[in-house]
Each structure stands twice: as C-alpha cells, then as structure tokens.
CSV table of C-alpha atoms in Angstrom, one decimal:
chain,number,residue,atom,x,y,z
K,343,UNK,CA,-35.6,-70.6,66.0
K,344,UNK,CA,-34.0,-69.8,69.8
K,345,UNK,CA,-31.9,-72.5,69.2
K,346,UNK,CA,-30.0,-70.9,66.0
K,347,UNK,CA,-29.1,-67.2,67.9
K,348,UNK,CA,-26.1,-68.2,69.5
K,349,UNK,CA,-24.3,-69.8,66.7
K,350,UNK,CA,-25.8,-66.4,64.6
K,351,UNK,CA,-24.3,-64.3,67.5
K,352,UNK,CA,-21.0,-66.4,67.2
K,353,UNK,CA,-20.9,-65.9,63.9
K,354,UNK,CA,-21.3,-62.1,63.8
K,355,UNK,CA,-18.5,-62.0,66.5
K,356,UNK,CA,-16.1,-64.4,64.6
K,357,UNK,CA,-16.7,-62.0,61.6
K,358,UNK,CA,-16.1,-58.8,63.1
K,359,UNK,CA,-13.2,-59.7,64.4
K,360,UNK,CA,-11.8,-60.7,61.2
K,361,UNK,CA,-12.8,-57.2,59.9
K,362,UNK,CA,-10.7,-56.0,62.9
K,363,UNK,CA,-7.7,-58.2,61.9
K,364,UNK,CA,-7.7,-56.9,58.6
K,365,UNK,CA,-7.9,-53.8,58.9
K,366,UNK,CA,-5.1,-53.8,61.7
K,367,UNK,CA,-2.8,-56.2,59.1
K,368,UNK,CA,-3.4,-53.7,56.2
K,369,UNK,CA,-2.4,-50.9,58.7
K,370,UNK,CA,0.7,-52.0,59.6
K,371,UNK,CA,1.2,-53.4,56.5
K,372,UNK,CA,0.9,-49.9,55.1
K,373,UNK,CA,3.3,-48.6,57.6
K,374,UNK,CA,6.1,-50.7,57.3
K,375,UNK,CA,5.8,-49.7,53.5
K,376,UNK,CA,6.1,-46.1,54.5
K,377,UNK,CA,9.5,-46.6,56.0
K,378,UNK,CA,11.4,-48.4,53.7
K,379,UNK,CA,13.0,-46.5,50.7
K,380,UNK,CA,12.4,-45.0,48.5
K,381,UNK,CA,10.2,-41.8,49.6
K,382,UNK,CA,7.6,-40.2,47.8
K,383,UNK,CA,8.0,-36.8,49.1
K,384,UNK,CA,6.1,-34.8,46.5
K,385,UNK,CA,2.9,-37.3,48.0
K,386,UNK,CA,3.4,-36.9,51.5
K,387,UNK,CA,3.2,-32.9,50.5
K,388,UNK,CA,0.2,-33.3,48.6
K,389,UNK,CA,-1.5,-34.9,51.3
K,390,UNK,CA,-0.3,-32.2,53.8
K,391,UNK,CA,-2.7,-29.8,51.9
K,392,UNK,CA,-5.6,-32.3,50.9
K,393,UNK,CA,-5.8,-33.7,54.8
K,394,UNK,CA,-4.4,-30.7,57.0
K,395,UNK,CA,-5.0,-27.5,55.4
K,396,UNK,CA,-7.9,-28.1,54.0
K,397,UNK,CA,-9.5,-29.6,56.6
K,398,UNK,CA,-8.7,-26.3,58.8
K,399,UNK,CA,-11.8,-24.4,57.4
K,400,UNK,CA,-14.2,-27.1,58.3
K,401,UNK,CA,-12.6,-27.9,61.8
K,402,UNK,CA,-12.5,-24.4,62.6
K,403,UNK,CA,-16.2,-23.4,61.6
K,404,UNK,CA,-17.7,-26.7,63.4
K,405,UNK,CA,-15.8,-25.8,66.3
K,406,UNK,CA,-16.6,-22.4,66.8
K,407,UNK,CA,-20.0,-22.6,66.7
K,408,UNK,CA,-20.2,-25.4,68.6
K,409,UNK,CA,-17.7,-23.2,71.2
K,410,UNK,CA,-20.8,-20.8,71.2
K,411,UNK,CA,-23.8,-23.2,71.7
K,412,UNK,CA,-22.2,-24.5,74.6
K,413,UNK,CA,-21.9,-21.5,76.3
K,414,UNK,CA,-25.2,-20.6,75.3
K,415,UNK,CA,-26.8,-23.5,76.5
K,416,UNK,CA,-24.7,-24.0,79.9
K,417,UNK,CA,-25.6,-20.5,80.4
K,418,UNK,CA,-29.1,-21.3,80.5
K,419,UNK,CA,-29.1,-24.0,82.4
K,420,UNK,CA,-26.5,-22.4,85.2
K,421,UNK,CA,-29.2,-19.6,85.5
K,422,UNK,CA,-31.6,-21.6,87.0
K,423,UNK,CA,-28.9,-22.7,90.3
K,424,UNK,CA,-27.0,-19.6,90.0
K,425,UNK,CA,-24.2,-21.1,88.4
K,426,UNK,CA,-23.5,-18.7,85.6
K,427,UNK,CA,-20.1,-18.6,86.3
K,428,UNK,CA,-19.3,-22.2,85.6
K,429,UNK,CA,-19.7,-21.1,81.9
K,430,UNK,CA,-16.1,-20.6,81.5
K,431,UNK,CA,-14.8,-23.7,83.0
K,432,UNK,CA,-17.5,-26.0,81.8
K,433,UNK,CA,-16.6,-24.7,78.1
K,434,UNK,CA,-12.7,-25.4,78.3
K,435,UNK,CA,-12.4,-28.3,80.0
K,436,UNK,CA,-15.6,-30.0,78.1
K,437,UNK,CA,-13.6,-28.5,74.4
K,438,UNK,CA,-10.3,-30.5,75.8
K,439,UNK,CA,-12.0,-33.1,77.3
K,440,UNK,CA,-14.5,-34.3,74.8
K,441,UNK,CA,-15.9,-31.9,72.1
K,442,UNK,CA,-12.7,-30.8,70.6
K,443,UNK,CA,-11.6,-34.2,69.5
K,444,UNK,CA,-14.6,-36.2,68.5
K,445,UNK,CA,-15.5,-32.8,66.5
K,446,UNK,CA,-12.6,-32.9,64.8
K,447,UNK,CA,-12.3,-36.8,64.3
K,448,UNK,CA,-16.1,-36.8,62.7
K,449,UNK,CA,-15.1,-33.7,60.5
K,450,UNK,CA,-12.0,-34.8,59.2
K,451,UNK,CA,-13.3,-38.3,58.6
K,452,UNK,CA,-16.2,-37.1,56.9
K,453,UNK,CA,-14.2,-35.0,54.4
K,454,UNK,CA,-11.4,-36.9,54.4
K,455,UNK,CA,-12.1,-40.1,54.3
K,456,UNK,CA,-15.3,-39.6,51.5
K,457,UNK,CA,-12.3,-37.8,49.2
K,458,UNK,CA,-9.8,-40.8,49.1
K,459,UNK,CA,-12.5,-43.1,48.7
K,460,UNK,CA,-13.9,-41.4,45.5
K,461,UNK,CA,-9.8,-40.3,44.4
K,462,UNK,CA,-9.0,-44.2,44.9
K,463,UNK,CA,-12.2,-45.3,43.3
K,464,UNK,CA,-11.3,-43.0,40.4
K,465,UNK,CA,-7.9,-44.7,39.9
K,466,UNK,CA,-9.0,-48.4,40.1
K,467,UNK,CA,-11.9,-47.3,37.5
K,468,UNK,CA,-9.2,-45.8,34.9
K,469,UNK,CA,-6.6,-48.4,35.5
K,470,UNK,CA,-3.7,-45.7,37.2
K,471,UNK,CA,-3.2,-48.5,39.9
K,472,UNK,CA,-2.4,-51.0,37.1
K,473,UNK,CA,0.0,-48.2,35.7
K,474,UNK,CA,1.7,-47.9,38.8
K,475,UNK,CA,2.3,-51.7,39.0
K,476,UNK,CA,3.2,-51.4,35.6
K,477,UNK,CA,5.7,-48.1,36.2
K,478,UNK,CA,7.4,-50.2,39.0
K,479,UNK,CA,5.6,-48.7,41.5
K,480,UNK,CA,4.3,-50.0,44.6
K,481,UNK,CA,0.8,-48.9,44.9
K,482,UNK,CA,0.3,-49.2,48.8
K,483,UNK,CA,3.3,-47.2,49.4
K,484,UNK,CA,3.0,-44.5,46.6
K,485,UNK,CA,-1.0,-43.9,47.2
K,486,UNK,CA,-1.4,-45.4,51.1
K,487,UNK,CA,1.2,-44.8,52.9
K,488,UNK,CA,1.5,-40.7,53.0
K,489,UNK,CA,-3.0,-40.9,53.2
K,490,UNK,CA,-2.3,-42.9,56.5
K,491,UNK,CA,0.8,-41.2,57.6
K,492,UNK,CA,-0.6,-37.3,57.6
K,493,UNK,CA,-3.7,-38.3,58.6
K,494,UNK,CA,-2.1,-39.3,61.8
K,495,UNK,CA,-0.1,-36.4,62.3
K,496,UNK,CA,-2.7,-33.8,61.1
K,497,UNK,CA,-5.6,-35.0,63.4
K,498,UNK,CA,-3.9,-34.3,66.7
K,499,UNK,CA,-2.7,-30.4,65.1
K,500,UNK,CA,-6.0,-30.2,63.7
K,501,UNK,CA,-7.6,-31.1,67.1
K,502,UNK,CA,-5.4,-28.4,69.2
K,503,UNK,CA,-6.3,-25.8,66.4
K,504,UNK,CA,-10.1,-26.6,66.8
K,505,UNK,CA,-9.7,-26.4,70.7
K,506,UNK,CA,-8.5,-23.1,70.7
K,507,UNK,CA,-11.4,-22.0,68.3
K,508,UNK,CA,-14.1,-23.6,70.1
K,509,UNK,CA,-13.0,-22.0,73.3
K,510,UNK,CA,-12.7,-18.7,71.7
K,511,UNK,CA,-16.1,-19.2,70.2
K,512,UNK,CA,-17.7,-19.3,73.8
K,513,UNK,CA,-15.3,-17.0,75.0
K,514,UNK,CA,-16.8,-14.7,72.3
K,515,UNK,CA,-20.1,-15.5,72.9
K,516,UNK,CA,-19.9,-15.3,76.5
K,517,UNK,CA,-18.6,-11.7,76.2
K,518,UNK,CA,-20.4,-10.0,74.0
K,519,UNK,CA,-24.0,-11.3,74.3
K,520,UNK,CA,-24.3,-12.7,78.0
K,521,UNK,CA,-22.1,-10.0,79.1
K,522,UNK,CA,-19.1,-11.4,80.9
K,523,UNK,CA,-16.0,-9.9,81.9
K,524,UNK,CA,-13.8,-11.1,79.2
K,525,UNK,CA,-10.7,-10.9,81.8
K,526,UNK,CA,-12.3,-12.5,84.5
K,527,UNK,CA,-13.8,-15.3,81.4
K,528,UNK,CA,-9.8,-16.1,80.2
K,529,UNK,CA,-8.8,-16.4,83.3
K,530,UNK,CA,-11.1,-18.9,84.8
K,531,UNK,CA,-10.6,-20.6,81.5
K,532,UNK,CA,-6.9,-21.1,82.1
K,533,UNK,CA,-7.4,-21.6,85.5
K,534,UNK,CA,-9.2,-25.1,84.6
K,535,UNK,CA,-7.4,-25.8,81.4
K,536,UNK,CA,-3.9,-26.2,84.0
C-alpha cells in the first residue's frame, strides 16, 4: 500500500493544477470577450446592482459588528497589561490589514457567487443559453463577462466601504460602552491608518 501514495499524491497535484489552468484559461478567455465589440451595457448595469449594491447591506452589517467584537475583545485582553489604549489602533490597522477584506471576499462570495450559480443553472435548465446561441449571441460574453468584470471592480469599493464601517463599529463601541474619548479614539485611529 506505501508504495501507491506517491503516484496518488502525483496524481492529485497533476489534477489540481489542471483545475487551476482551467479556470485561469476560462478567465481570460472571458475577458478578452469582454473587450471586443459589441457591449452589452444594459448587463454590465444589471450586474452593478446584483453584485455592488446589493451586496452593501450584507458587507456593511458583517463588518460592523465584527468592528465591535474586536474592540470588545482587544479591550479585554489589553486590560489585563494595561493596554487599553491599543484598542484604537489595533482595530484600524487589523480592519485595513486583514478583517476588512477577507470579510468582504467571504460575504460577497457567499452571496454572490451562490446567485449566479442558481441564475446560470436556471438558464441551462430552460434552454435561454441555447436561445442565445440561437439569437446570435455569444453566451460567455452576454452572461460572463459583465458577472466577472463588476465583480472585480465592486470588491475592492465594497472592501473600502466595509473598512470604514468596521472601524466605525469599534469606534462606536469603544465610545459609548468602554467609555473612550471619541476624539482622542479618531485620532489615534488615523494616526495608525497613515
């Protein structure tokens, strides 16, 4: 049996990077679609509200509460050196640094991503890709292209939006339950932020 991992292990890493090749093929593929006329603007606005907008409630509740359980809990533990004023700078820089964008990456994806799987799965079932094809319309670029295009553009907005939230959420905690100066708070903030 010891004899048969490393050709098992071999063949798990042939096949996963495969997977990897594919998926980078059919993303650039995807792209290069997107550029070339013509340019289905009416999508690409759609997909503004479906991705962006809509994904603002969820980024913005996840983050501020999140902003608010970190105080807490640095709080907490800085009692116990005497560091309770690292609360501040501890909150912005980890929102920036970490929180904020893997927060926002698992929310979107989660919403996001589970949506376009169902809408695309939809389509395929009821035969509208095979009416594209038959309309003279290429697929990828009509239903792929502005999916992958405002998803690139609204995760970084998204991100900066849920920053600012998450920070105000400590900031808010911070304030008015553990009793911070909220002057002294914003300024140490941006004081680690620059």
């Amino acid at each position: 049996f010891y004899f048969l991992i490393p050709s098992l292990i071999g063949k798990n890493a042939l096949n996963f990077i495969i997977t990897i090749g594919t998926v980078v093929s059919f993303l650039l593929f995807a792209i290069s679609k997107a550029i070339i006329p013509p340019f289905y603007i009416n999508e690409y606005l759609k997909q503004i509200i479906r991705v962006g907008w809509a994904s603002l409630p969820v980024v913005g509740l996840t983050a501020f509460f999140t902003g608010g359980a970190l105080a807490l809990q640095i709080y907490s533990g800085g009692t116990r050196l005497n560091a309770e004023s690292a609360v501040p700078s501890i909150v912005a820089i980890g929102f920036l640094r970490e929180l904020g964008p893997v927060l926002c990456g698992l929310m979107v994806a989660g919403r996001v991503s589970s949506a376009i799987a169902a809408e695309l799965a939809t389509m395929k079932v009821t035969e509208q890709i095979d009416a594209l094809t038959t309309l003279a319309t290429d697929p990828i670029k009509f239903l792929v292209s502005p999916r992958i295009i405002i998803t690139t553009i609204s995760l970084p907005i998204l991100t900066t939006i849920g920053n600012i939230i998450g920070i105000f959420g400590g900031y808010l905690i911070s304030v008015e339950r553990l009793g911070f100066n909220p002057i002294l708070y914003i300024e140490s903030s941006i004081r680690y932020i620059e």
